[in-house]
XYZ file of C-alpha atoms in Angstrom:
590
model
C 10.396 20.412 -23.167
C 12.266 23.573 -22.583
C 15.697 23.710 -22.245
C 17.128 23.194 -18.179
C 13.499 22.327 -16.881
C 12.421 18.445 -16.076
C 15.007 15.600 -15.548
C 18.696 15.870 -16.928
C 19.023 15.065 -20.904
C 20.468 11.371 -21.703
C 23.095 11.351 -24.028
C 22.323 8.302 -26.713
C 22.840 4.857 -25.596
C 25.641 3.510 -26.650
C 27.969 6.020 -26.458
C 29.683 8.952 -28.420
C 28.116 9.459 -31.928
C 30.159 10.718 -34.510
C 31.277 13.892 -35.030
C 29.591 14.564 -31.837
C 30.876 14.933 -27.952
C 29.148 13.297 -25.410
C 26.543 14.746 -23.451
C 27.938 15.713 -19.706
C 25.599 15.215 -16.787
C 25.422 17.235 -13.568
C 26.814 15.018 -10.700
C 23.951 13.737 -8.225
C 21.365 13.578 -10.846
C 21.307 9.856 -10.405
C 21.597 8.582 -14.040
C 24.933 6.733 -14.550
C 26.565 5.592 -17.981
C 27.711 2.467 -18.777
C 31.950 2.430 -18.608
C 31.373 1.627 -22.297
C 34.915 -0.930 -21.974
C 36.312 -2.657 -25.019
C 35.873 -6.305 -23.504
C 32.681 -6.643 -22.232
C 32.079 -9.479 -20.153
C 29.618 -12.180 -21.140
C 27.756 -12.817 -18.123
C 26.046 -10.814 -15.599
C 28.103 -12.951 -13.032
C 31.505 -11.880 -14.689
C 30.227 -7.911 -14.724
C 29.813 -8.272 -11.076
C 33.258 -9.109 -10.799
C 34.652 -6.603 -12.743
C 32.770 -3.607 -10.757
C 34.597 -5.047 -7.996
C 31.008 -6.005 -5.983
C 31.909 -9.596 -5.186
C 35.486 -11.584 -5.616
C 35.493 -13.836 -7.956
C 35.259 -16.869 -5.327
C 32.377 -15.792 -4.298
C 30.366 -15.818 -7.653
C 31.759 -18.609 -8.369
C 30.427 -20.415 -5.661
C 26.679 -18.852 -6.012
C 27.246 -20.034 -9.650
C 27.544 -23.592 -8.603
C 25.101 -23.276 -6.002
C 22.451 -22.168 -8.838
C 23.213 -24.853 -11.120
C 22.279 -27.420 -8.726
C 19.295 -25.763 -7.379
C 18.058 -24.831 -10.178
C 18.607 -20.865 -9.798
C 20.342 -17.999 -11.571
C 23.858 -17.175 -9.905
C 22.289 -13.562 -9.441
C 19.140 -14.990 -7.376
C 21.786 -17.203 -4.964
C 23.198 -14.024 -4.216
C 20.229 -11.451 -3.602
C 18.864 -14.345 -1.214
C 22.140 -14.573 0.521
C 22.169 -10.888 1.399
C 25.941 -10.811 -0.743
C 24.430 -8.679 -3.638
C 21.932 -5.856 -3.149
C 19.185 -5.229 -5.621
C 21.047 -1.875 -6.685
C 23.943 -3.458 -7.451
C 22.477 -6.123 -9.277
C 21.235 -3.559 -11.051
C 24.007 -1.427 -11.953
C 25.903 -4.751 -13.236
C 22.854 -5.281 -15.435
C 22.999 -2.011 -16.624
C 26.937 -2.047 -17.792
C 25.736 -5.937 -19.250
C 23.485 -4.641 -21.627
C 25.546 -0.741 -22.336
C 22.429 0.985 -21.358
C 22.483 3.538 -18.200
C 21.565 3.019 -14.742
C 19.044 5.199 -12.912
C 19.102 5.494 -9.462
C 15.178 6.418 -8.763
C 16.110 7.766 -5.032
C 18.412 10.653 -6.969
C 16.784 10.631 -10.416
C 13.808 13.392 -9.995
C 11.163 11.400 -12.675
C 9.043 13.718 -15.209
C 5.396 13.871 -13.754
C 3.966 14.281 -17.428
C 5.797 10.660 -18.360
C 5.052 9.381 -15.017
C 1.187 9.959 -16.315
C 1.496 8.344 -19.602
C 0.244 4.885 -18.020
C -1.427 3.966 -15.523
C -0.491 2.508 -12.160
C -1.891 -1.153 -13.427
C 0.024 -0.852 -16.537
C 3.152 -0.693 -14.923
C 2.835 -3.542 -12.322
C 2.084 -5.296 -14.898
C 5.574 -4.377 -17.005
C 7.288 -4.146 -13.393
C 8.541 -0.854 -15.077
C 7.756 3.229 -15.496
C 8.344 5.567 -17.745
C 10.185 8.257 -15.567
C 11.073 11.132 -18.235
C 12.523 11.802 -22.161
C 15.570 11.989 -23.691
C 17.659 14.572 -25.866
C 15.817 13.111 -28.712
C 12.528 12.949 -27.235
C 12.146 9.650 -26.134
C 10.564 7.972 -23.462
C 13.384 6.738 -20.735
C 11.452 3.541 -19.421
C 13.279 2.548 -15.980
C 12.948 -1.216 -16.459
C 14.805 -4.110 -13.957
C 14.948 -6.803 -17.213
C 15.593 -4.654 -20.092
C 14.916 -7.614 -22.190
C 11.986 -7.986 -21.895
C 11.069 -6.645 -25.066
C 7.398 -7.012 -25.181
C 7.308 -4.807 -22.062
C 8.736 -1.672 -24.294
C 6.677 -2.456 -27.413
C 3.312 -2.172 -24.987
C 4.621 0.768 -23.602
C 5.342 2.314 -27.439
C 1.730 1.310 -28.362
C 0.036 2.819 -25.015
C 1.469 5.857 -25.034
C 2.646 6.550 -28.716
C 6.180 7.640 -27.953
C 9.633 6.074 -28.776
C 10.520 4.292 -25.868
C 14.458 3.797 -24.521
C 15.033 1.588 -21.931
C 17.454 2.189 -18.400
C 17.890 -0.012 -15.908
C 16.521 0.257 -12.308
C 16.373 -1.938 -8.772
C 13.125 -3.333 -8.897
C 12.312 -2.208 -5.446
C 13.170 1.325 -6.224
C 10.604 0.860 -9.729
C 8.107 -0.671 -7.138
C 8.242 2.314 -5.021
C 7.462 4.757 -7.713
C 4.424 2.948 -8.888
C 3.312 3.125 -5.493
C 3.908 7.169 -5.611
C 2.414 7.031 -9.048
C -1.202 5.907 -6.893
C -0.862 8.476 -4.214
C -3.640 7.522 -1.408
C -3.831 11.441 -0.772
C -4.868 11.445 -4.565
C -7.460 9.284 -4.058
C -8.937 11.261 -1.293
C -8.967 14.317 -3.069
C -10.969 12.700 -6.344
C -13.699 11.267 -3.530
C -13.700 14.627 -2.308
C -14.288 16.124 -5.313
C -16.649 13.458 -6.624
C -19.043 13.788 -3.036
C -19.414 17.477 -3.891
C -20.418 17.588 -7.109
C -23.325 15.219 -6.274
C -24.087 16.639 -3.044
C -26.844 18.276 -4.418
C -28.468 15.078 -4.335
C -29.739 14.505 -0.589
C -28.763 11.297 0.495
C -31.099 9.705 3.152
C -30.188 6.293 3.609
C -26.540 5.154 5.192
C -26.427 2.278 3.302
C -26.760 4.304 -0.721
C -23.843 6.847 1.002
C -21.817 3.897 1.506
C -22.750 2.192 -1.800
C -21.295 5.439 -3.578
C -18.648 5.028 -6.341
C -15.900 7.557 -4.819
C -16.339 5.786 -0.872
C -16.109 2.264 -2.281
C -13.045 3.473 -4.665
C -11.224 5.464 -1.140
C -11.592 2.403 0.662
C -10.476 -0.048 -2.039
C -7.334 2.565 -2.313
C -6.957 2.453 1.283
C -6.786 -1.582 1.148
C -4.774 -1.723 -1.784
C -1.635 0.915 -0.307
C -1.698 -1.264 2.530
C -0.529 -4.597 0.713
C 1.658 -2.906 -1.242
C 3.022 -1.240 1.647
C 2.931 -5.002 3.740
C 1.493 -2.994 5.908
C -0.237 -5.787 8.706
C -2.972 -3.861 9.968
C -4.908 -0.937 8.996
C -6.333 1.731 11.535
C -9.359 4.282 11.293
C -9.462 6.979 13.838
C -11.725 8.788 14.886
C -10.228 12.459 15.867
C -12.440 15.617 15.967
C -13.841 16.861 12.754
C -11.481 14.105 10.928
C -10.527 10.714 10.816
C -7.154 9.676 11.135
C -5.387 6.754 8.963
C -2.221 5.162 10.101
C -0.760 1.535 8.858
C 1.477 -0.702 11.003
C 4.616 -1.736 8.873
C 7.080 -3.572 10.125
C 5.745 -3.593 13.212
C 5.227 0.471 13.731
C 2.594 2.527 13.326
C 2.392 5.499 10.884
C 0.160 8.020 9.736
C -1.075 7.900 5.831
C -4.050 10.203 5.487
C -6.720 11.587 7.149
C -10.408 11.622 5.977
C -12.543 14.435 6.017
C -15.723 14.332 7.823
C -18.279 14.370 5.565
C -16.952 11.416 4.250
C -16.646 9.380 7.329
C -20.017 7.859 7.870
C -19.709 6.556 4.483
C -16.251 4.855 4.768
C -17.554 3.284 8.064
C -20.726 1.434 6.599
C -18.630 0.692 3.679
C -16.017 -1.382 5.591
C -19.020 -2.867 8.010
C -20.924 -3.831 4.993
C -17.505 -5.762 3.547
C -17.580 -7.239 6.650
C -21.197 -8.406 7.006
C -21.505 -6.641 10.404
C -24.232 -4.598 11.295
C -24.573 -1.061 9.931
C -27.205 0.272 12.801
C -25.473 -0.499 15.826
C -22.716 1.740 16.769
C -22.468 1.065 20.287
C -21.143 -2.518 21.029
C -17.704 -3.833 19.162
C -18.441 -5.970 16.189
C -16.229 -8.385 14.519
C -16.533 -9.757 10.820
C -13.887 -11.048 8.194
C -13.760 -10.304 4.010
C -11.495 -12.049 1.848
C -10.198 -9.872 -1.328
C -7.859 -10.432 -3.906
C -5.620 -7.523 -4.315
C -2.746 -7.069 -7.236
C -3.447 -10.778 -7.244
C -2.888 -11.602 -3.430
C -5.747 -13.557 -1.757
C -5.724 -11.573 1.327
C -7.909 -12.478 4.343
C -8.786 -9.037 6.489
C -10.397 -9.067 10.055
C -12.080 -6.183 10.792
C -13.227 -4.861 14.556
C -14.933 -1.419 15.073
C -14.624 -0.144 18.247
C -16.677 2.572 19.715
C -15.186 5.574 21.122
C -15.745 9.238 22.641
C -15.317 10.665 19.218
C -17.292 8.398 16.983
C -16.594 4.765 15.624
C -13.394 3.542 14.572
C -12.127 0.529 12.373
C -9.153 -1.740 12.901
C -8.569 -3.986 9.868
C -5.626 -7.165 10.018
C -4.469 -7.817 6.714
C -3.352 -11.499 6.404
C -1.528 -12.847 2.708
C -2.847 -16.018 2.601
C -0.727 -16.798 -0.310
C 2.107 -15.373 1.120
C 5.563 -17.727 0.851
C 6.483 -20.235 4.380
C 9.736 -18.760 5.714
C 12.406 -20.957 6.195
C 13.889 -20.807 9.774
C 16.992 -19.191 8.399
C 14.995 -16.590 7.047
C 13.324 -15.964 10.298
C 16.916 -15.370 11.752
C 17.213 -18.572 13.998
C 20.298 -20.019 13.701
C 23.136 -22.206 15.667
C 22.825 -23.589 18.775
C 19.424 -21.870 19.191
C 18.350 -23.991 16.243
C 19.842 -26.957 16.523
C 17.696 -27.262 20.172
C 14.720 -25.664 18.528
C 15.091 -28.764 15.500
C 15.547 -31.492 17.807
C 12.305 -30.844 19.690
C 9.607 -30.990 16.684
C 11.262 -33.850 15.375
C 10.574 -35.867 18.143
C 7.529 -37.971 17.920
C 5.784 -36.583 20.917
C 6.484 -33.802 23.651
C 4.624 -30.403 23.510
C 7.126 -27.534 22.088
C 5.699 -23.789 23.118
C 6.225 -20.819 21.376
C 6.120 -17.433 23.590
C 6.097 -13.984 23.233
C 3.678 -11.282 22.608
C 1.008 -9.971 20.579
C 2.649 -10.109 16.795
C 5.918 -11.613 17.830
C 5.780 -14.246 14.993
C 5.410 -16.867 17.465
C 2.879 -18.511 14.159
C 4.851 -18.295 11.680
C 7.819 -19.892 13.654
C 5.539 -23.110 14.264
C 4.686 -23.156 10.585
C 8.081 -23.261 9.868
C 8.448 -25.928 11.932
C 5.423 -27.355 10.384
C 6.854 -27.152 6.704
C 9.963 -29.026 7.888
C 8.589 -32.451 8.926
C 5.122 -32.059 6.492
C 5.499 -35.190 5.147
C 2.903 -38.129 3.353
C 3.141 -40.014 6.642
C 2.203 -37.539 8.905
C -1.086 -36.873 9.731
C -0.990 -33.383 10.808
C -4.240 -31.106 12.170
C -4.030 -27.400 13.165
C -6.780 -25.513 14.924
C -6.654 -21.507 14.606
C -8.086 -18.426 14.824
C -7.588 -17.328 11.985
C -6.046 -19.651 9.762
C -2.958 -17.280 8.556
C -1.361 -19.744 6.202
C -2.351 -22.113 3.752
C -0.281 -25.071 4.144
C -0.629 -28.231 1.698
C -1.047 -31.517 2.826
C -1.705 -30.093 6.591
C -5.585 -30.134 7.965
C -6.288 -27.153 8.987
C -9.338 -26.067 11.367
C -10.988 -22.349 11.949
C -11.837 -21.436 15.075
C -15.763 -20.664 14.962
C -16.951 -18.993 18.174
C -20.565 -18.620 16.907
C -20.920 -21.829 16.136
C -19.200 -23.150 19.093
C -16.394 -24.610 18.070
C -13.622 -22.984 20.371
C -10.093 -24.371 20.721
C -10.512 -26.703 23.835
C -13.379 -28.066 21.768
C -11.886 -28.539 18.653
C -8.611 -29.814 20.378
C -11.367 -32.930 21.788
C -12.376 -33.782 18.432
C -9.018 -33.272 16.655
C -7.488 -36.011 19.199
C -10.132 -38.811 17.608
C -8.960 -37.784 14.088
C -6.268 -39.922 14.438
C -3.282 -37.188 14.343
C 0.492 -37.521 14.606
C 0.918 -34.113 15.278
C -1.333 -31.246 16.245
C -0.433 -27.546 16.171
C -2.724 -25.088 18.513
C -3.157 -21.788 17.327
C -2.676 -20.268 21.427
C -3.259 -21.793 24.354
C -6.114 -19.100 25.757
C -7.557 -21.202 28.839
C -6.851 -23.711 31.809
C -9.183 -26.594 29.486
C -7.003 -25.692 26.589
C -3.907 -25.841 28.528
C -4.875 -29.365 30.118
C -6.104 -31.339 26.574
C -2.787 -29.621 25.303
C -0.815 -31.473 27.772
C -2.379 -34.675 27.911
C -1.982 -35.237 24.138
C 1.647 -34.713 24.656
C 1.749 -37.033 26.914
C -0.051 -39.742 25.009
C 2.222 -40.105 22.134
C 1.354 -36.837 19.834
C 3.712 -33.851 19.097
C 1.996 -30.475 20.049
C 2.797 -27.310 18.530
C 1.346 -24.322 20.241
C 1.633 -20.785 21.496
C 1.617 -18.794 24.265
C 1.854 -15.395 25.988
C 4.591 -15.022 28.122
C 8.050 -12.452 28.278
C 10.344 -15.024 28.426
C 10.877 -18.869 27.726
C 11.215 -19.630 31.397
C 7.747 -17.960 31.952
C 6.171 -20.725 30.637
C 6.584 -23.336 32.792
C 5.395 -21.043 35.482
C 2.302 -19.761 33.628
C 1.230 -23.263 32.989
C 1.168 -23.725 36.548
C -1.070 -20.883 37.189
C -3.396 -22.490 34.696
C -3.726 -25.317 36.927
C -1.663 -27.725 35.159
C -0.118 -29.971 37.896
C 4.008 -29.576 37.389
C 4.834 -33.062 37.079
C 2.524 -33.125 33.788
C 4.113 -29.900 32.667
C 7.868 -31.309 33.406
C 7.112 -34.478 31.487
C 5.327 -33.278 28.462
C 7.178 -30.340 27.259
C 10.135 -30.461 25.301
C 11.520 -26.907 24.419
C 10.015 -23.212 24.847
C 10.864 -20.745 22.169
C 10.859 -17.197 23.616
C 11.106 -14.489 20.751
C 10.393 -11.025 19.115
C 10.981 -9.325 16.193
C 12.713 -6.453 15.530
C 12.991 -4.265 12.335
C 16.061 -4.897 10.230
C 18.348 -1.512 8.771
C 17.878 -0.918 5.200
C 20.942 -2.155 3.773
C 20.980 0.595 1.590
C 21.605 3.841 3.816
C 22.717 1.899 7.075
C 26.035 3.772 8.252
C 28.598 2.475 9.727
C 29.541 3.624 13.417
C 30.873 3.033 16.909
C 28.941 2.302 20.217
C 30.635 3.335 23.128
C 30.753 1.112 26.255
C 28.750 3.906 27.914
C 25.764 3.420 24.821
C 25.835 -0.382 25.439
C 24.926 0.040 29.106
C 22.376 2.119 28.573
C 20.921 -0.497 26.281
C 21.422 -3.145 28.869
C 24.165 -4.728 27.580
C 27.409 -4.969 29.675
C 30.392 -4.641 27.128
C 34.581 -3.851 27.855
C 35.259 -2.571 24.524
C 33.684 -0.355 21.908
C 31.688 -2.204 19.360
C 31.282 -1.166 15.301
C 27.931 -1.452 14.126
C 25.675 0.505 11.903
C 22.616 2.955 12.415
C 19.825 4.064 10.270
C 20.123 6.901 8.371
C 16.846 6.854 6.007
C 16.131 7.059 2.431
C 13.894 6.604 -0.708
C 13.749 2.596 -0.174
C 12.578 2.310 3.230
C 9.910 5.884 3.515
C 13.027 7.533 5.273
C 13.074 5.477 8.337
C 16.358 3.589 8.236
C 14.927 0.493 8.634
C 13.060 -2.257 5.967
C 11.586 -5.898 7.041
C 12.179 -7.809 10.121
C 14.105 -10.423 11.989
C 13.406 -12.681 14.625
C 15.589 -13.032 18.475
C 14.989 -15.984 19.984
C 15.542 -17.581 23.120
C 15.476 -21.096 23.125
C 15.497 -23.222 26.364
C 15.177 -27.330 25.973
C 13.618 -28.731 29.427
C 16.749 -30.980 30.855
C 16.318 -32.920 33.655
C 17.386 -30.107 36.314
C 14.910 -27.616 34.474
C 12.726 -30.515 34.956
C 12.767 -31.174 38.606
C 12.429 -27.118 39.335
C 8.998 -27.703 37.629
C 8.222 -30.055 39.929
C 9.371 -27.712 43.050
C 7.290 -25.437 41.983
C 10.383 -22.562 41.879
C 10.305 -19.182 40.734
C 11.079 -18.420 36.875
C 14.098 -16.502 37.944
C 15.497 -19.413 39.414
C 14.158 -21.226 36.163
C 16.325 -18.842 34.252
C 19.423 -18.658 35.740
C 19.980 -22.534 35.268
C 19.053 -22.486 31.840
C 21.523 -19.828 31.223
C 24.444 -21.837 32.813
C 23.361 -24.959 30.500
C 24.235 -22.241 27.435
C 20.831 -20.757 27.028
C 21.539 -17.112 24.719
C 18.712 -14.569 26.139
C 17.133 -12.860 23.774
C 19.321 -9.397 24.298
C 22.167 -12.101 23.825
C 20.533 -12.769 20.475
C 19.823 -9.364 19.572
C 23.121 -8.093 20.331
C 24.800 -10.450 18.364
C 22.561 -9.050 15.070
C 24.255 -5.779 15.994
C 27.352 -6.850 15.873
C 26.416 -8.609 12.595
C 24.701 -5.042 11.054
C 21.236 -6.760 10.540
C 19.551 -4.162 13.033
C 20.527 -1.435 15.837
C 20.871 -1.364 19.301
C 18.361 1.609 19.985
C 15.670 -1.021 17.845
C 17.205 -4.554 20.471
C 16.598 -2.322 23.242
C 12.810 -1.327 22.155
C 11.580 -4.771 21.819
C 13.294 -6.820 24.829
């Protein structure tokens, strides 16, 4: 490598070498040398006291807390939000005297980048990213000790390998760049035309072809790595545009060039089991794939439109982990209500909000909490988005005629103690729903409505007579879910009284808070995962007898809020305050 091109030189681990003066590095080129102190501390816990990260209480504490729960002090305090991943990683980095590389600064080396593949390095959770003075391969690693890792790495690509130490999301992130989706198009493209010579007559061989079957497998696989939740092929023009929803948002990935679109198309219908001929009525169809070793469950609708047939694909991690409800953000007196209710032995507690407002994975929280040997509980959904164990779990089967009101019939003879409807869709839903509340089971179920108040209203509309509604429902959860500021480029600022009326929110003081900025971690748009606002209003007896009067869900509303209902801007603003999220994303979503 010639001299001043690639990534900056390392100096050797370790420090200076005899007879020799260390190697200076430009500022900002994100590599960063251990302090190299006489007394190095012993633990990772003590190093992240001496960089001045956490006081010492504080560690101490998550050191305790790990010992009884059977967790590293370091893991107590990731999961608590008090450490970030960077910082865990520049304390690792000073533990073991080898640098820290910060992969949003540090520009890697292409030519090391390509020394392994993209499976190779999931599988080390690490990537070579360039060479040092000496010619050796800088590995950016988050457990350098994992020494099997580097001796792998020596025998695949034949080079002396030095490790530095990395936040594993930023390491994640570059073996995502390292598979490039834009890459992938371009070798289909280039595949399709040097066989086009070959005249391809039937639909089905186009869609059987290597480079279509490898472009949609790299669509599917970005996608999950990206937790991206649903996947969308567009028709536009001569093209076909390819956008993801993460985090709730949609964003454009790639396009697909047209000669390569009938292909894709059949492809993803043939995955499906759907009909490859007809283009003219929506179809629906379901594949289950294991991906980077994720059973995933994908639904997959085409839709017809002016400019050709397009393809709408829900990705759902079947395997993914059950969120506790402090990880959904519900906390206090919000919770406290929220717990009362589904411990109860019967009552029917509602979860409302719209389309993708985690209303399900709320009730299997709730679920997870009182799953217990002497509970018989039975779900019935469409799909089934979690595997729970020890829970009986039903899929809605149109085809075969098993629909929810149906299912909900048969479910009540299996004996249950509680029963958990995936959405309440339909007046004969609404009534078995209802009734089985009433006879001594506890029903979990959603439904769509703006507000928690709403729901008492909407039952009504259903035809459910208020009196039953008043006495067999116990608490509606109103909610949504808004994105949460990457913690690592969030800045710190003020909102004006002026800024917090425009938001809704009626305020007499300035408030400090933080806004997205953007960065490497989270694609450049300030903001990475999601958190829940809820708005939680137990029926008391007042509530009650408005149900019965039949009155408005204003008037609903404005009695629940004087018996200490928060609304769910209440909630929101209160994660401002807090720094979890902004006020520009609160105002978006309520």
């Amino acid at each position: 490598m010639s001299e001043g091109s690639g990534p900056p030189r390392l100096r050797p681990v370790g420090g200076e070498v005899a007879g020799t003066a260390p190697e200076m590095h430009p500022p900002g080129d994100g590599l960063t040398q251990p302090l190299q102190r006489g007394r190095r501390a012993r633990f990772i816990s003590d190093v992240i006291v001496d960089l001045g990260f956490l006081p010492r209480e504080r560690v101490s504490g998550a050191v305790e807390e790990g010992r009884a729960s059977g967790r590293t002090p370091e893991q107590v305090l990731l999961e608590s939000g008090a450490l970030t991943s960077d910082q865990l990683a520049r304390a690792i980095a000073e533990r073991f005297g080898l640098p820290h590389a910060d992969l949003n600064v540090y520009k890697a080396d292409l030519s090391a980048l390509n020394l392994i593949s993209p499976q190779a390095a999931r599988r080390f959770n690490a990537a070579p990213i360039g060479f040092d003075g000496e010619g050796a391969l800088l590995v950016a690693m988050g457990d350098p000790s994992n020494v099997l890792a580097l001796d792998d790495m020596k025998l695949m690509t034949g080079h002396e390998v030095r490790p530095v130490v990395s936040s594993p999301d930023d390491i994640a992130g570059l073996i995502g760049r390292m598979s490039r989706l834009d890459d992938a198009v371009a070798a289909a493209v280039e595949e399709e035309e040097e066989e086009q010579g070959a005249s391809i007559t039937d639909i089905r061989e186009s869609a059987d072809d290597a480079p279509t079957i490898r472009l949609v497998n790299s669509v599917i696989a970005q996608a999950v790595e990206q937790g991206a939740s649903d996947i969308h092929f567009e028709p536009a023009g001569r093209e076909m545009r390819v956008r993801f929803r993460v985090d709730g948002v949609l964003s454009e990935t790639t396009s697909i060039p047209r000669r390569m679109i009938a292909g894709l198309v059949s492809r993803v219908k043939i995955m499906g089991d759907l009909d490859i001929a007809e283009r003219r009525v929506p179809q629906d169809g379901r594949v289950g794939l294991t991906v980077e070793g994720h059973s995933v469950d994908i639904r997959i609708v085409t839709m017809p439109s002016v400019h050709g047939e397009g393809i709408v694909m829900r990705l759902l991690d079947k395997e993914q982990a059950l969120l506790s409800l402090d990880a959904l953000g519900m906390s206090g007196a919000p919770r406290e209500r929220f717990e009362s209710a589904f411990h109860q032995a019967y009552g029917a507690v509602l979860a409302t909000g719209p389309t993708g407002s985690g209303k399900s994975t709320t009730l299997y929280a709730a679920l997870n909490a009182i799953n217990s040997v002497d509970k018989n509980i039975i779900t019935i959904e469409d799909p089934v988005e979690y595997q729970l164990p020890g829970v009986n779990q039903v899929q809605v089967n149109g085809k075969a005629g098993l629909t929810f009101a149906r299912g909900l019939r048969s479910m009540l003879r299996a004996d249950p103690d509680v029963i958990m409807v995936g959405e309440i869709r339909d007046a004969e839903t609404a009534r078995i729903a209802v009734e089985s509340a009433l006879t001594g089971h506890l029903v979990l179920s959603t439904l769509h409505t703006n507000d928690a108040p709403s729901a008492i209203t909407r039952l009504t509309e259903m035809g459910i007579e208020p009196f039953l509604t008043a006495s067999a429902l116990d608490c509606v959860v109103a909610q949504r879910l808004v994105r949460t500021l990457c913690t690592s480029c969030k800045r710190r600022t003020l909102l004006s009284v002026d800024a917090l009326r425009d938001s809704g929110i009626g305020a007499a003081f300035d408030v400090e808070a933080y806004e997205p900025v953007g960065c490497g971690r989270c694609g450049g748009s300030g903001f990475k995962g999601r958190i829940g606002l809820y708005e939680v209003m137990p029926l008391s007896d007042e509530i009650r007898s408005l149900a019965i009067k039949r009155d408005s869900a204003d008037e609903i509303m404005k009695v629940a809020v004087e018996q200490g209902m928060r609304r769910l801007r209440d909630d929101g603003f209160d994660k401002v305050k807090q720094g979890v999220t902004s006020i520009a994303e609160v105002a978006r979503v309520t």
